[in-house]
Amino acid sequence: MLSSNTEAGEGYSDILIRMRARSIGIVVEIKYTEKQDLEKGCQEALAQVEEKDYARPLIEDEMETIFRYGIACHKRNCMVRMAIHNRALAE
């Protein structure tokens, strides 16, 4: 199931995906940067996912693995950074 701008945690994530059959969830946060610092934009996007607890609905749905993507764009350039949480490894 794919949803966009859906309430999640303390706000609205840009994209939230549930793959129930595989117990995988994905949270995507996208930032447009005014400057060319794409790395900083990615880190800010990932930090927002954590600070706003956007993965909470996926955790409540008992997803085993949650991929968090921070995407930063500036004009025609784009960068993606990812963080993974695996429930089995976290316990």
Coordinates of N, CA and C in Angstrom, one line a residue:
M1 N 0.8 -1.2 0.0 CA 0.0 0.0 0.0 C 0.9 1.2 0.0
L2 N 0.6 2.2 -0.9 CA 1.4 3.4 -1.0 C 0.5 4.6 -0.6
S3 N 1.0 5.5 0.2 CA 0.3 6.7 0.5 C 1.2 7.9 0.5
S4 N 0.7 9.0 0.1 CA 1.5 10.2 0.0 C 0.9 11.3 0.9
N5 N 1.8 12.0 1.6 CA 1.4 13.1 2.5 C 0.3 12.6 3.5
T6 N 0.6 11.4 4.1 CA -0.3 10.8 5.0 C 0.2 11.1 6.4
E7 N -0.8 11.4 7.3 CA -0.4 11.7 8.7 C 0.3 10.5 9.3
A8 N 1.5 10.7 9.8 CA 2.3 9.7 10.4 C 3.1 10.3 11.6
G9 N 3.0 9.7 12.7 CA 3.7 10.3 13.9 C 3.3 11.7 14.2
E10 N 4.2 12.6 14.2 CA 4.0 14.0 14.6 C 3.7 14.9 13.4
G11 N 3.3 14.4 12.2 CA 3.1 15.3 11.1 C 2.8 14.4 9.8
Y12 N 3.3 14.8 8.7 CA 2.9 14.2 7.4 C 4.2 13.8 6.7
S13 N 4.4 12.5 6.5 CA 5.5 12.0 5.7 C 5.2 12.2 4.2
D14 N 6.2 12.4 3.4 CA 6.0 12.6 2.0 C 5.5 11.3 1.3
I15 N 6.1 10.2 1.6 CA 5.6 8.9 1.1 C 5.8 7.9 2.2
L16 N 4.8 7.0 2.3 CA 4.7 5.9 3.3 C 4.3 4.7 2.5
I17 N 5.1 3.6 2.6 CA 4.8 2.4 1.8 C 4.7 1.2 2.8
R18 N 3.7 0.4 2.7 CA 3.6 -0.8 3.5 C 3.6 -2.0 2.5
M19 N 4.5 -3.0 2.7 CA 4.5 -4.2 1.9 C 4.3 -5.3 3.0
R20 N 3.0 -5.5 3.3 CA 2.6 -6.4 4.4 C 3.1 -7.8 4.2
A21 N 3.0 -8.3 3.0 CA 3.4 -9.7 2.7 C 4.8 -10.0 3.0
R22 N 5.7 -8.9 2.9 CA 7.1 -9.1 3.2 C 7.5 -8.4 4.5
S23 N 6.5 -7.8 5.2 CA 6.7 -7.1 6.5 C 7.8 -6.0 6.4
I24 N 7.7 -5.3 5.3 CA 8.6 -4.2 5.0 C 7.8 -2.9 4.9
G25 N 8.4 -1.8 5.6 CA 7.8 -0.5 5.5 C 8.9 0.5 5.0
I26 N 8.4 1.5 4.3 CA 9.3 2.5 3.7 C 8.8 3.9 4.0
V27 N 9.6 4.7 4.5 CA 9.3 6.1 4.7 C 10.2 7.0 3.9
V28 N 9.7 7.9 3.1 CA 10.5 8.8 2.2 C 10.2 10.2 2.6
E29 N 11.2 11.0 2.8 CA 11.1 12.4 3.1 C 12.0 13.1 2.0
I30 N 11.4 14.1 1.3 CA 12.0 14.8 0.2 C 12.2 16.2 0.6
K31 N 13.4 16.8 0.4 CA 13.7 18.2 0.6 C 14.3 18.8 -0.6
Y32 N 13.9 20.0 -0.9 CA 14.5 20.9 -1.9 C 15.5 21.8 -1.2
T33 N 16.7 21.8 -1.6 CA 17.7 22.6 -1.0 C 18.0 23.9 -1.9
E34 N 18.0 25.0 -1.2 CA 18.3 26.3 -1.9 C 19.8 26.3 -2.3
K35 N 20.7 25.6 -1.6 CA 22.1 25.6 -1.9 C 22.4 24.2 -2.4
Q36 N 23.6 24.0 -2.9 CA 24.1 22.8 -3.5 C 24.4 21.7 -2.5
D37 N 24.2 21.9 -1.2 CA 24.6 21.0 -0.2 C 23.6 19.9 -0.1
L38 N 23.6 18.9 -1.0 CA 22.7 17.8 -1.0 C 22.9 16.9 0.2
E39 N 24.1 16.6 0.6 CA 24.3 15.8 1.7 C 23.6 16.3 3.0
K40 N 23.7 17.6 3.2 CA 23.0 18.2 4.4 C 21.5 18.1 4.2
G41 N 21.0 18.2 3.0 CA 19.6 18.1 2.8 C 19.1 16.7 3.1
C42 N 19.9 15.7 2.7 CA 19.5 14.3 3.0 C 19.5 14.0 4.5
Q43 N 20.5 14.5 5.2 CA 20.6 14.3 6.6 C 19.4 15.0 7.3
E44 N 19.1 16.2 6.8 CA 17.9 16.9 7.4 C 16.6 16.1 7.2
A45 N 16.5 15.5 6.0 CA 15.3 14.8 5.7 C 15.2 13.5 6.6
L46 N 16.3 12.8 6.8 CA 16.4 11.7 7.7 C 16.1 12.1 9.1
A47 N 16.7 13.2 9.5 CA 16.5 13.7 10.9 C 15.0 14.0 11.1
Q48 N 14.3 14.6 10.1 CA 12.9 14.9 10.2 C 12.1 13.6 10.4
V49 N 12.4 12.6 9.7 CA 11.7 11.3 9.8 C 11.8 10.8 11.2
E50 N 13.0 10.9 11.8 CA 13.2 10.5 13.2 C 12.5 11.4 14.2
E51 N 12.7 12.7 14.1 CA 12.1 13.7 15.0 C 10.6 13.7 15.0
K52 N 10.0 13.5 13.8 CA 8.5 13.5 13.7 C 7.9 12.1 13.8
D53 N 8.8 11.1 14.0 CA 8.4 9.7 14.3 C 7.5 9.2 13.1
Y54 N 7.8 9.5 11.9 CA 7.0 9.1 10.7 C 6.9 7.6 10.6
A55 N 7.9 6.9 11.2 CA 7.8 5.4 11.0 C 6.8 4.7 12.0
R56 N 6.3 5.5 12.9 CA 5.4 5.0 14.0 C 4.3 4.1 13.4
P57 N 3.5 4.5 12.4 CA 2.5 3.6 11.8 C 3.0 2.3 11.3
L58 N 4.2 2.3 10.8 CA 4.8 1.1 10.3 C 5.2 0.2 11.5
I59 N 5.7 0.8 12.5 CA 6.1 0.0 13.7 C 4.8 -0.6 14.4
E60 N 3.7 0.2 14.4 CA 2.5 -0.2 15.0 C 1.9 -1.3 14.1
D61 N 2.2 -1.3 12.8 CA 1.7 -2.4 11.9 C 2.6 -3.6 12.0
E62 N 3.6 -3.6 12.9 CA 4.5 -4.7 13.1 C 5.4 -5.1 11.9
M63 N 5.8 -4.0 11.2 CA 6.7 -4.3 10.1 C 8.1 -4.7 10.7
E64 N 8.7 -5.7 10.1 CA 9.9 -6.2 10.6 C 11.1 -5.3 10.2
T65 N 11.1 -4.8 9.0 CA 12.1 -4.0 8.4 C 11.6 -2.7 7.9
I66 N 12.2 -1.6 8.4 CA 11.7 -0.3 7.9 C 12.9 0.5 7.3
F67 N 12.7 0.8 6.0 CA 13.7 1.6 5.3 C 13.3 3.1 5.4
R68 N 14.2 3.9 5.7 CA 14.0 5.4 5.8 C 14.9 6.0 4.7
Y69 N 14.2 6.8 3.8 CA 15.0 7.5 2.8 C 14.9 9.0 2.9
G70 N 16.0 9.6 2.9 CA 16.1 11.1 2.9 C 16.6 11.5 1.5
I71 N 15.8 12.2 0.8 CA 16.1 12.7 -0.6 C 16.2 14.2 -0.6
A72 N 17.3 14.6 -1.2 CA 17.5 16.1 -1.4 C 17.7 16.4 -2.9
C73 N 17.1 17.5 -3.3 CA 17.1 17.9 -4.7 C 17.5 19.4 -4.7
H74 N 18.3 19.7 -5.7 CA 18.7 21.1 -6.0 C 18.8 21.2 -7.5
K75 N 17.9 21.9 -8.1 CA 17.8 22.1 -9.6 C 17.7 20.7 -10.2
R76 N 18.7 20.3 -11.0 CA 18.7 19.0 -11.7 C 19.5 17.9 -10.9
N77 N 20.0 18.2 -9.8 CA 20.7 17.3 -9.0 C 19.9 16.7 -7.9
C78 N 20.2 15.5 -7.5 CA 19.5 14.8 -6.5 C 20.4 13.8 -5.8
M79 N 20.2 13.6 -4.5 CA 20.9 12.7 -3.7 C 20.0 11.9 -2.8
V80 N 20.3 10.7 -2.5 CA 19.5 9.8 -1.7 C 20.3 9.2 -0.6
R81 N 19.9 9.2 0.6 CA 20.5 8.5 1.7 C 19.5 7.6 2.4
M82 N 19.9 6.5 2.9 CA 19.0 5.5 3.5 C 19.5 5.1 4.9
A83 N 18.5 4.8 5.7 CA 18.8 4.2 7.0 C 17.8 3.0 7.2
I84 N 18.3 2.0 7.8 CA 17.4 0.8 7.9 C 17.3 0.4 9.4
H85 N 16.1 0.0 9.7 CA 15.8 -0.5 11.1 C 15.2 -1.9 10.9
N86 N 15.8 -2.9 11.5 CA 15.3 -4.2 11.5 C 15.0 -4.6 12.9
R87 N 13.7 -4.9 13.1 CA 13.2 -5.3 14.5 C 14.0 -6.4 15.1
A88 N 14.3 -7.4 14.4 CA 15.0 -8.6 14.9 C 16.3 -8.2 15.4
L89 N 17.0 -7.4 14.7 CA 18.4 -6.9 15.1 C 18.3 -5.9 16.3
A90 N 17.3 -5.2 16.4 CA 17.2 -4.2 17.4 C 16.8 -4.8 18.8
E91 N 16.3 -5.9 18.8 CA 15.9 -6.5 20.1 C 17.0 -7.2 20.8

